[in-house]
Coordinates of C-alpha atoms and ligand atoms in Angstrom, one line a residue:
X1 CA -15.6 -57.9 96.4
X2 CA -12.7 -58.2 98.6
X3 CA -11.2 -54.7 99.0
X4 CA -7.9 -56.4 99.7
X5 CA -8.1 -58.0 96.4
X6 CA -8.8 -54.8 94.8
X7 CA -6.2 -53.1 96.7
X8 CA -3.8 -55.6 95.4
X9 CA -4.6 -54.6 92.0
X10 CA -4.2 -51.0 92.6
X11 CA -1.1 -51.3 94.7
X12 CA 1.0 -48.3 93.9
X13 CA 4.2 -49.2 92.1
X14 CA 7.2 -48.8 94.2
X15 CA 9.5 -45.8 93.6
X16 CA 12.1 -47.5 91.4
X17 CA 9.5 -48.5 89.2
X18 CA 8.1 -44.9 89.0
X19 CA 11.5 -43.5 88.3
X20 CA 12.1 -45.9 85.6
X21 CA 8.9 -44.9 83.8
X22 CA 9.8 -41.2 84.2
X23 CA 13.3 -41.7 82.9
X24 CA 12.1 -43.9 80.0
X25 CA 9.5 -41.2 79.1
X26 CA 12.2 -38.4 79.4
X27 CA 14.4 -40.4 77.1
X28 CA 11.7 -40.7 74.6
X29 CA 10.8 -37.0 74.8
X30 CA 14.5 -36.1 74.3
X31 CA 14.8 -38.5 71.5
X32 CA 11.8 -37.0 69.9
X33 CA 13.0 -33.6 70.4
X34 CA 16.4 -34.4 68.9
X35 CA 14.7 -36.0 66.0
X36 CA 12.5 -33.0 65.5
X37 CA 15.5 -30.7 65.5
X38 CA 17.4 -32.8 63.0
X39 CA 14.3 -33.0 60.8
X40 CA 13.8 -29.2 60.9
X41 CA 17.4 -28.8 60.3
X42 CA 17.3 -31.0 57.2
X43 CA 14.1 -29.3 55.9
X44 CA 15.8 -26.0 56.4
X45 CA 18.9 -27.2 54.6
X46 CA 16.8 -28.6 51.8
X47 CA 14.8 -25.3 51.5
X48 CA 18.0 -23.3 51.5
X49 CA 19.6 -25.5 48.9
X50 CA 16.4 -25.4 46.9
X51 CA 16.3 -21.6 47.1
X52 CA 19.9 -21.2 46.4
X53 CA 19.8 -23.4 43.2
X54 CA 16.5 -22.2 41.9
X55 CA 16.8 -19.6 39.1
X56 CA 15.7 -16.4 40.8
X57 CA 12.6 -15.0 39.2
X58 CA 11.7 -12.3 41.7
X59 CA 11.2 -8.7 40.6
X60 CA 14.7 -7.9 41.8
X61 CA 16.2 -10.6 39.8
X62 CA 14.3 -9.6 36.7
X63 CA 15.3 -5.9 37.1
X64 CA 19.0 -6.8 37.0
X65 CA 19.4 -9.9 34.9
X66 CA 18.8 -10.8 31.4
X67 CA 16.3 -13.6 31.4
X68 CA 17.6 -15.2 28.2
X69 CA 21.2 -15.6 29.1
X70 CA 21.3 -15.1 32.8
X71 CA 23.9 -12.3 32.3
X72 CA 23.5 -9.0 34.0
X73 CA 21.4 -6.5 32.1
X74 CA 22.0 -2.9 31.2
X75 CA 20.9 -1.5 34.6
X76 CA 23.3 -3.6 36.7
X77 CA 26.0 -3.1 34.1
X78 CA 25.6 0.7 34.6
X79 CA 26.0 0.1 38.4
X80 CA 29.0 -2.3 38.0
X81 CA 30.9 0.0 35.6
X82 CA 30.1 3.1 37.9
X83 CA 31.5 1.3 40.9
X84 CA 34.4 0.1 39.0
X85 CA 35.2 3.7 38.2
X86 CA 34.9 4.7 41.8
X87 CA 37.4 1.9 42.8
X88 CA 39.9 2.8 40.0
X89 CA 39.8 6.5 40.9
X90 CA 40.6 5.6 44.5
X91 CA 43.1 2.8 43.9
X92 CA 44.5 3.5 40.4
X93 CA 44.6 0.9 37.5
X94 CA 42.6 0.8 34.4
X95 CA 38.9 0.0 33.6
X96 CA 38.3 -1.4 30.1
X97 CA 34.9 -1.3 28.6
X98 CA 34.2 -3.5 25.6
X99 CA 31.2 -3.3 23.3
X100 CA 30.5 -6.4 21.3
X101 CA 28.0 -6.9 18.6
X102 CA 27.4 -10.1 16.6
X103 CA 27.9 -9.5 12.9
X104 CA 24.8 -10.3 10.7
X105 CA 22.9 -11.6 13.7
X106 CA 19.7 -10.5 12.2
X107 CA 20.3 -12.8 9.3
X108 CA 20.5 -15.8 11.6
X109 CA 17.1 -14.9 13.1
X110 CA 15.5 -14.2 9.7
X111 CA 16.8 -17.4 8.2
X112 CA 16.5 -19.9 11.1
X113 CA 13.9 -18.4 13.4
X114 CA 14.2 -16.8 16.7
X115 CA 14.5 -20.1 18.7
X116 CA 17.8 -20.7 16.9
X117 CA 18.8 -17.1 17.4
X118 CA 18.1 -17.4 21.2
X119 CA 19.9 -20.6 21.6
X120 CA 23.0 -19.0 19.8
X121 CA 22.8 -16.0 22.2
X122 CA 22.7 -18.4 25.2
X123 CA 25.8 -20.1 23.9
X124 CA 27.6 -16.9 23.1
X125 CA 27.0 -15.8 26.7
X126 CA 28.4 -18.9 28.1
X127 CA 31.5 -18.6 25.9
X128 CA 32.0 -15.1 27.0
X129 CA 31.9 -16.0 30.6
X130 CA 34.3 -18.8 29.9
X131 CA 36.7 -16.6 28.3
X132 CA 36.9 -14.2 31.2
X133 CA 38.1 -14.1 34.8
X134 CA 35.6 -14.3 37.6
X135 CA 36.4 -10.7 38.6
X136 CA 35.4 -9.5 35.0
X137 CA 31.9 -8.5 34.2
X138 CA 29.8 -9.7 31.2
X139 CA 26.5 -8.1 30.3
X140 CA 23.9 -8.4 27.6
X141 CA 22.5 -5.0 26.9
X142 CA 19.7 -6.4 24.6
X143 CA 19.6 -7.9 21.1
X144 CA 22.9 -9.2 20.1
X145 CA 24.8 -6.6 22.0
X146 CA 27.1 -7.6 24.9
X147 CA 29.4 -5.6 27.0
X148 CA 32.5 -6.6 29.1
X149 CA 34.1 -4.8 31.9
X150 CA 37.8 -5.7 32.8
X151 CA 39.1 -4.2 36.1
X152 CA 42.4 -3.6 37.6
X153 CA 44.6 -4.0 34.6
X154 CA 47.8 -2.0 34.1
X155 CA 48.4 -2.3 30.5
X156 CA 46.1 -1.1 27.8
X157 CA 47.3 -3.8 25.3
X158 CA 45.9 -6.5 27.6
X159 CA 42.4 -5.5 26.4
X160 CA 43.3 -6.4 22.8
X161 CA 44.5 -9.9 23.9
X162 CA 41.2 -10.5 25.7
X163 CA 39.3 -9.2 22.6
X164 CA 41.4 -11.6 20.4
X165 CA 40.5 -14.5 22.7
X166 CA 36.8 -13.5 22.6
X167 CA 36.6 -13.2 18.9
X168 CA 38.2 -16.6 18.6
X169 CA 35.7 -18.1 21.1
X170 CA 32.7 -16.6 19.3
X171 CA 34.0 -17.5 15.9
X172 CA 34.1 -21.3 16.8
X173 CA 31.1 -23.1 15.1
X174 CA 27.9 -23.6 17.0
X175 CA 25.9 -26.8 17.2
X176 CA 22.3 -25.8 17.4
X177 CA 19.8 -28.7 16.8
X178 CA 21.2 -30.4 13.8
X179 CA 22.7 -27.3 12.4
X180 CA 26.2 -26.1 12.6
X181 CA 26.3 -22.2 12.4
X182 CA 29.2 -19.9 12.3
X183 CA 29.1 -16.1 13.4
X184 CA 31.7 -13.5 14.0
X185 CA 31.6 -10.4 16.3
X186 CA 32.9 -6.8 16.2
X187 CA 34.4 -5.3 19.3
X188 CA 35.0 -1.7 20.3
X189 CA 37.2 -0.9 23.4
X190 CA 37.4 2.2 25.6
X191 CA 39.7 2.4 28.5
X192 CA 39.5 4.5 31.7
X193 CA 41.2 6.9 32.2
X194 CA 42.6 7.4 28.7
X195 CA 39.3 7.6 26.8
X196 CA 37.1 9.2 29.4
X197 CA 36.4 9.1 33.1
X198 CA 32.5 8.8 33.1
X199 CA 30.2 6.0 32.4
X200 CA 28.8 7.9 29.4
X201 CA 32.1 8.7 27.8
X202 CA 33.4 5.2 28.0
X203 CA 30.2 3.6 26.9
X204 CA 29.9 6.1 24.0
X205 CA 33.6 5.5 23.1
X206 CA 33.4 1.7 23.1
X207 CA 30.2 1.9 21.1
X208 CA 31.9 4.3 18.5
X209 CA 34.9 2.0 18.3
X210 CA 32.6 -1.0 17.7
X211 CA 31.1 0.7 14.7
X212 CA 34.6 1.3 13.5
X213 CA 35.3 -2.4 13.7
X214 CA 32.1 -3.1 11.6
X215 CA 33.4 -0.5 9.1
X216 CA 36.7 -2.1 9.0
X217 CA 35.3 -5.3 7.8
X218 CA 33.8 -7.0 11.0
X219 CA 35.3 -9.9 13.0
X220 CA 37.8 -7.6 14.5
X221 CA 38.4 -5.3 17.4
X222 CA 39.2 -1.6 17.6
X223 CA 40.3 0.8 20.3
X224 CA 38.6 4.1 20.7
X225 CA 41.3 6.4 19.4
X226 CA 41.8 10.2 19.4
X227 CA 40.9 10.5 15.8
X228 CA 37.6 8.7 16.5
X229 CA 37.0 10.9 19.5
X230 CA 37.7 14.0 17.3
X231 CA 35.3 12.8 14.7
X232 CA 32.6 12.1 17.3
X233 CA 32.9 15.5 18.9
X234 CA 33.1 17.1 15.5
X235 CA 29.9 15.5 14.6
X236 CA 28.3 16.6 17.8
X237 CA 29.6 20.2 17.1
X238 CA 28.2 20.1 13.5
X239 CA 24.9 19.0 14.8
X240 CA 24.7 21.8 17.1
X241 CA 25.7 24.2 14.3
X242 CA 23.0 22.8 12.1
X243 CA 20.4 23.2 14.8
X244 CA 21.4 26.8 14.9
X245 CA 21.5 27.2 11.2
X246 CA 18.0 25.8 10.8
X247 CA 16.7 28.0 13.5
X248 CA 17.9 31.3 11.9
X249 CA 17.9 30.1 8.3
X250 CA 20.8 32.5 7.3
X251 CA 23.4 29.7 6.4
X252 CA 21.0 27.4 4.5
X253 CA 20.3 27.8 0.9
X254 CA 18.9 26.1 -2.2
X255 CA 20.2 25.5 -5.5
X256 CA 18.0 24.5 -8.3
X257 CA 18.9 21.9 -11.0
X258 CA 17.0 22.0 -14.2
X259 CA 15.4 18.9 -15.6
X260 CA 14.8 19.0 -19.3
X261 CA 12.8 17.3 -22.1
X262 CA 14.9 16.8 -25.1
X263 CA 12.1 15.9 -27.4
X264 CA 10.4 19.2 -26.7
X265 CA 13.4 21.2 -26.0
X266 CA 12.1 22.7 -22.7
X267 CA 12.9 22.7 -19.0
X268 CA 10.1 20.7 -17.5
X269 CA 11.1 21.3 -13.8
X270 CA 13.8 22.1 -11.3
X271 CA 15.1 20.1 -8.3
X272 CA 15.7 21.8 -5.1
X273 CA 19.1 20.8 -3.6
X274 CA 20.0 22.1 -0.1
X275 CA 23.4 23.7 0.6
X276 CA 24.8 24.9 3.9
X277 CA 27.3 27.7 4.0
X278 CA 29.0 27.0 7.3
X279 CA 30.8 29.9 8.8
X280 CA 34.0 27.9 9.5
X281 CA 33.9 24.9 7.2
X282 CA 32.7 26.8 4.1
X283 CA 30.1 25.4 1.7
X284 CA 28.8 22.0 2.7
X285 CA 27.1 19.6 0.3
X286 CA 24.0 17.5 1.4
X287 CA 26.1 14.3 1.7
X288 CA 28.0 16.0 4.5
X289 CA 25.1 16.9 6.6
X290 CA 21.9 15.2 5.6
X291 CA 22.9 12.0 7.3
X292 CA 23.5 13.8 10.4
X293 CA 20.3 15.7 10.0
X294 CA 18.4 12.4 9.7
X295 CA 20.2 10.9 12.7
X296 CA 19.1 13.8 14.9
X297 CA 15.7 14.4 13.7
X298 CA 16.8 17.9 12.5
X299 CA 15.8 16.6 9.1
X300 CA 12.2 17.5 10.0
X301 CA 12.6 21.2 10.6
X302 CA 15.3 21.4 7.8
X303 CA 12.9 19.9 5.4
X304 CA 10.1 22.2 6.5
X305 CA 12.4 25.2 5.9
X306 CA 13.3 23.9 2.4
X307 CA 9.7 23.2 1.5
X308 CA 8.7 26.7 2.5
X309 CA 11.6 28.3 0.5
X310 CA 11.1 26.2 -2.6
X311 CA 7.3 27.0 -2.7
X312 CA 7.9 30.6 -2.2
X313 CA 10.7 30.8 -4.8
X314 CA 8.6 28.9 -7.3
X315 CA 5.5 31.0 -6.7
X316 CA 7.7 34.1 -7.2
X317 CA 9.0 32.9 -10.5
X318 CA 5.6 31.9 -11.8
X319 CA 4.3 35.4 -10.7
X320 CA 7.2 36.8 -12.8
X321 CA 5.9 35.0 -15.8
X322 CA 8.2 32.0 -15.9
X323 CA 6.8 29.1 -17.9
X324 CA 4.8 26.7 -15.8
X325 CA 6.8 23.8 -14.3
X326 CA 7.3 21.8 -11.1
X327 CA 9.7 22.4 -8.3
X328 CA 10.8 18.9 -6.9
X329 CA 12.0 18.4 -3.3
X330 CA 13.7 15.4 -1.8
X331 CA 11.8 13.8 1.0
X332 CA 14.0 11.6 3.5
X333 CA 12.6 8.3 4.6
X334 CA 12.6 9.8 8.2
X335 CA 9.9 12.2 7.2
X336 CA 7.5 9.3 6.5
X337 CA 8.2 7.7 9.7
X338 CA 7.6 10.3 12.2
X339 CA 6.6 13.6 10.8
X340 CA 3.6 15.0 9.3
X341 CA 5.0 15.2 5.9
X342 CA 1.8 15.7 4.0
X343 CA 0.8 18.4 6.4
X344 CA 4.0 20.3 6.2
X345 CA 3.8 20.3 2.4
X346 CA 0.2 21.6 2.5
X347 CA 1.2 24.3 4.8
X348 CA 4.1 25.3 2.7
X349 CA 2.0 25.4 -0.4
X350 CA -0.7 27.4 1.2
X351 CA 1.7 29.9 2.7
X352 CA 3.3 30.6 -0.6
X353 CA 0.0 30.4 -2.4
X354 CA 1.3 27.9 -4.9
X355 CA -0.8 25.5 -6.8
X356 CA 0.1 21.9 -5.9
X357 CA 0.4 21.2 -9.7
X358 CA 3.7 23.0 -9.4
X359 CA 5.1 20.8 -6.7
X360 CA 6.8 17.5 -6.7
X361 CA 8.4 15.2 -4.3
X362 CA 11.2 12.8 -4.8
X363 CA 11.3 9.6 -2.7
X364 CA 14.1 7.1 -3.0
X365 CA 13.3 3.6 -3.9
X366 CA 14.7 2.5 -0.5
X367 CA 12.0 4.6 1.3
X368 CA 9.2 2.9 -0.6
X369 CA 10.4 -0.5 0.4
X370 CA 11.4 0.3 4.0
X371 CA 8.4 2.3 5.0
X372 CA 6.1 0.8 2.6
X373 CA 2.7 1.2 4.2
X374 CA 3.2 4.7 5.5
X375 CA 4.7 5.8 2.3
X376 CA 1.8 4.3 0.4
X377 CA -0.8 6.3 2.5
X378 CA 1.3 9.4 2.4
X379 CA 1.8 9.4 -1.3
X380 CA -1.9 8.7 -1.9
X381 CA -2.8 11.8 0.0
X382 CA -0.2 13.9 -1.9
X383 CA -1.5 12.6 -5.2
X384 CA -5.1 13.6 -4.1
X385 CA -3.8 17.0 -3.3
X386 CA -2.4 17.1 -6.8
X387 CA 1.3 16.9 -5.8
X388 CA 3.5 14.7 -8.2
X389 CA 5.8 12.0 -6.8
X390 CA 8.8 10.6 -8.5
X391 CA 11.0 7.6 -7.4
X392 CA 14.6 8.8 -7.0
X393 CA 17.7 6.7 -7.6
X394 CA 15.5 4.2 -9.3
X395 CA 17.3 0.8 -10.0
X396 CA 19.2 0.8 -6.7
X397 CA 16.6 -0.6 -4.4
X398 CA 14.2 -3.4 -4.2
X399 CA 10.8 -2.1 -5.0
X400 CA 8.4 -4.5 -6.6
X401 CA 6.3 -4.1 -9.7
X402 CA 3.3 -4.4 -7.4
X403 CA 4.4 -1.5 -5.4
X404 CA 4.9 0.7 -8.5
X405 CA 1.4 -0.2 -9.6
X406 CA -0.1 0.5 -6.1
X407 CA 1.8 3.8 -5.4
X408 CA 0.5 7.1 -6.7
X409 CA 3.6 7.9 -8.6
X410 CA 4.3 9.9 -11.7
X411 CA 7.9 9.3 -12.8
X412 CA 11.1 7.2 -12.3
X413 CA 14.4 8.8 -12.1
X414 CA 17.2 6.4 -13.5
X415 CA 20.0 6.4 -10.9
X416 CA 23.2 8.1 -12.1
X417 CA 25.2 4.8 -11.6
X418 CA 23.5 3.3 -14.6
X419 CA 23.6 6.4 -16.6
X420 CA 27.4 6.8 -15.9
X421 CA 28.4 3.6 -17.8
X422 CA 25.4 2.6 -20.0
X423 CA 27.5 3.3 -22.9
X424 CA 30.3 1.0 -21.8
X425 CA 28.6 -1.8 -19.9
X426 CA 26.0 -4.0 -21.3
X427 CA 24.4 -4.7 -17.9
X428 CA 23.9 -1.0 -17.1
X429 CA 22.4 -0.6 -20.7
X430 CA 20.0 -3.5 -20.1
X431 CA 18.9 -1.9 -16.7
X432 CA 18.3 1.4 -18.4
X433 CA 16.3 -0.2 -21.0
X434 CA 14.3 -2.3 -18.5
X435 CA 13.5 0.9 -16.4
X436 CA 12.3 2.6 -19.6
X437 CA 10.1 -0.3 -20.5
X438 CA 8.7 -0.6 -16.9
X439 CA 7.9 3.2 -17.0
X440 CA 6.1 2.7 -20.4
X441 CA 4.0 -0.2 -19.3
X442 CA 3.0 1.6 -16.0
X443 CA 2.4 4.8 -17.9
X444 CA 5.0 6.7 -15.9
X445 CA 7.5 9.3 -16.9
X446 CA 11.2 8.5 -16.9
X447 CA 14.2 10.7 -16.5
X448 CA 17.8 10.1 -16.4
X449 CA 19.9 11.6 -13.5
X450 CA 23.4 12.8 -13.6
X451 CA 24.0 13.0 -17.4
X452 CA 27.5 14.5 -17.7
X453 CA 28.8 13.7 -21.2
X454 CA 27.5 13.8 -24.7
X455 CA 28.2 10.0 -24.9
X456 CA 26.0 9.3 -22.0
X457 CA 23.4 11.5 -23.3
X458 CA 23.3 9.8 -26.7
X459 CA 23.2 6.4 -25.2
X460 CA 20.3 7.4 -22.9
X461 CA 18.4 8.8 -25.8
X462 CA 19.0 5.8 -28.0
X463 CA 17.6 3.7 -25.1
X464 CA 14.3 5.8 -25.3
X465 CA 14.8 8.2 -22.5
X466 CA 14.3 11.8 -23.6
X467 CA 14.2 13.5 -20.2
X468 CA 17.5 14.3 -18.6
X469 CA 19.1 16.1 -15.6
X470 CA 22.7 16.5 -15.3
X471 CA 25.8 18.6 -15.4
X472 CA 25.8 18.4 -19.3
X473 CA 22.4 20.4 -19.2
X474 CA 23.1 22.4 -16.1
X475 CA 24.6 22.3 -12.7
X476 CA 22.4 23.2 -9.7
X477 CA 21.9 26.9 -10.1
X478 CA 21.6 29.6 -7.5
X479 CA 17.9 30.9 -7.3
X480 CA 18.8 34.2 -9.1
X481 CA 19.9 32.4 -12.2
X482 CA 16.9 30.1 -12.6
X483 CA 14.6 32.3 -14.5
X484 CA 17.4 33.3 -16.9
X485 CA 18.2 29.8 -17.5
X486 CA 14.7 28.5 -18.2
X487 CA 14.1 31.3 -20.6
X488 CA 17.5 31.1 -22.5
X489 CA 17.3 27.3 -22.6
X490 CA 14.2 27.7 -24.6
X491 CA 15.6 30.1 -26.9
X492 CA 19.0 28.6 -27.6
X493 CA 19.0 24.9 -26.7
X494 CA 22.6 25.4 -25.6
X495 CA 23.7 21.8 -25.4
X496 CA 21.9 20.5 -28.5
X497 CA 25.2 21.1 -30.2
X498 CA 26.8 18.6 -27.8
X499 CA 24.0 16.0 -28.6
X500 CA 24.6 16.4 -32.3
X501 CA 28.3 16.0 -31.9
X502 CA 27.8 12.8 -29.9
X503 CA 25.3 11.5 -32.3
X504 CA 27.5 12.0 -35.3
X505 CA 30.4 10.0 -33.6
Ligands
C2E1 P1 19.6 13.2 -5.6 O1 18.1 13.6 -5.2 O2 19.7 12.0 -6.4 O3 20.1 14.6 -6.3 C1 21.0 14.5 -7.4 C2 22.4 14.7 -6.9 O4 23.2 14.5 -8.1 C3 22.6 16.1 -6.6 O5 23.8 16.1 -5.7 C4 23.1 16.8 -7.9 O6 23.9 17.8 -7.7 C5 24.0 15.7 -8.4 N1 24.1 15.7 -9.8 C6 23.3 16.2 -10.8 N2 23.8 16.1 -11.9 C7 25.0 15.5 -11.8 C8 25.9 15.0 -12.7 O7 25.9 15.2 -13.9 N3 27.1 14.5 -12.2 C9 27.2 14.3 -11.0 N4 28.4 13.7 -10.6 N5 26.3 14.6 -10.0 C10 25.2 15.2 -10.6 P2 23.6 16.9 -4.4 O8 23.1 18.2 -4.4 O9 25.0 16.8 -3.6 O10 22.6 16.0 -3.5 C11 23.0 14.7 -3.2 C12 21.8 14.0 -2.5 O11 21.4 14.7 -1.3 C13 20.6 14.1 -3.4 O12 20.5 13.1 -4.3 C14 19.4 14.0 -2.3 O13 19.3 12.6 -2.1 C15 20.1 14.6 -1.1 N6 19.6 15.8 -0.9 C16 19.8 17.0 -1.5 N7 19.1 18.0 -1.1 C17 18.2 17.5 -0.1 C18 17.1 17.9 0.8 O14 16.8 19.1 0.8 N8 16.5 17.0 1.5 C19 16.9 15.7 1.6 N9 16.2 14.8 2.3 N10 17.8 15.3 0.8 C20 18.5 16.1 -0.1
MG2 MG1 16.6 13.9 -5.9
MG3 MG1 19.0 10.7 -7.3

């Protein structure tokens, strides 16, 4: 092969040509690089946009936001309010806290199911956000409870206007699926610095005021007022006093109200009713402190104290020769829920050496429906021990015939409200008659509570109830008068005169 020929083929290109190729390659590289940069930029932007718009489900998000509504949750609400207070202390101005609770929300859930309830909460949250300025805070504390923080205002009345706006927004009908639903809300308002300067005080104040709105008929707002504040601190003080009173026992005492059998003319039992001799407020009746005791769990030690005392008193009277009967104590619903009711009764009986035959507990109809299973088990164990059980305030609750059959009970106590007007109202008379009939067919005893007048007594007797308890027979007695009453009642039948008078009218 001719090397010249070959050489021709491999003749190196001239310099221009080389430069051309180089430049063209450089252009391409630059173009490529620029393209890459743009691509990466776009990708970054896309990722950023995606991340920004994506609902955050990280742990941090979950810890601070309510997953149902997207509002901030209790933890973040606490932070926000605390920082608002710091700012207000530094710069002046008001901080308003509102507590908002949907009226009858449980009914919505019960009637239409939780998915409808959830959707409604989402819509409520959206309406709240819409009602408020961007600088305001809305939170969902849980359930149907929302809170609002308004910052930087100068006039307390402004909060009321915002609350009115919120009530209106919430009260507008909701379209959920093919249903149109309506709810209302109750709002409580507390304002820094008037109603407190700490997170706790303001939250407690707004919460108390919210309950006040509920009590005032719902669909309204209330400010936390001085009288509400006084009442709250009074309640707290009373609770502290009660704790001390239970601890040293000196101020608590029991009165015993006789229950009598008219057919036999004898006292068949006594009901132990607690009293509190408060050093400042004087004699307090159970209605004034039992709810407080139940709220604070003090009901547990209080009831233990009473069981011990009642067993001890009864054992003493029996020892002294009083005719055999039962002492009845009232057991709060609370005791079935979280206390060892059966054990405390067993301990009290053993300590006093009292036969369980002489002991009875009264449980309200409400308790047996609210705490159905636990009550059933506890009552069964008590019955096995030989303790009798009666249903208090019967006729005011919703117990079923099946429950009456299943429960180990011994007697029904007809609520005072029916006894009160059985002689004037046909409906009450019918209820009394029905209760007597139920008792007969279930082989239970029946006793009328709160008999005050000869008329009431004669009607009750006519309707077939011969056991009664009430002021007409005897008011609750101090322990030292019990023996004497039981004996003299046997002898003289003091009130039989009243019965005859009423019967002959
Ligand atoms: P309750 O068990 O239905 O007791 C009957 C209440 O009616 C007692 O009021 C009694 O004094 C009152 N009462 C009796 N006869 C008459 C009457 O003829 N007319 C009127 N107007 N009232 C009459 P009290 O002692 O104020 O007790 C109220 C409630 O407080 C009791 O209702 C009971 O539910 C509760 N309670 C009382 N002591 C205790 C206790 O030691 N523990 C618990 N958990 N509750 C108690
Ligand atoms: Mg009772
Ligand atoms: Mg009662």
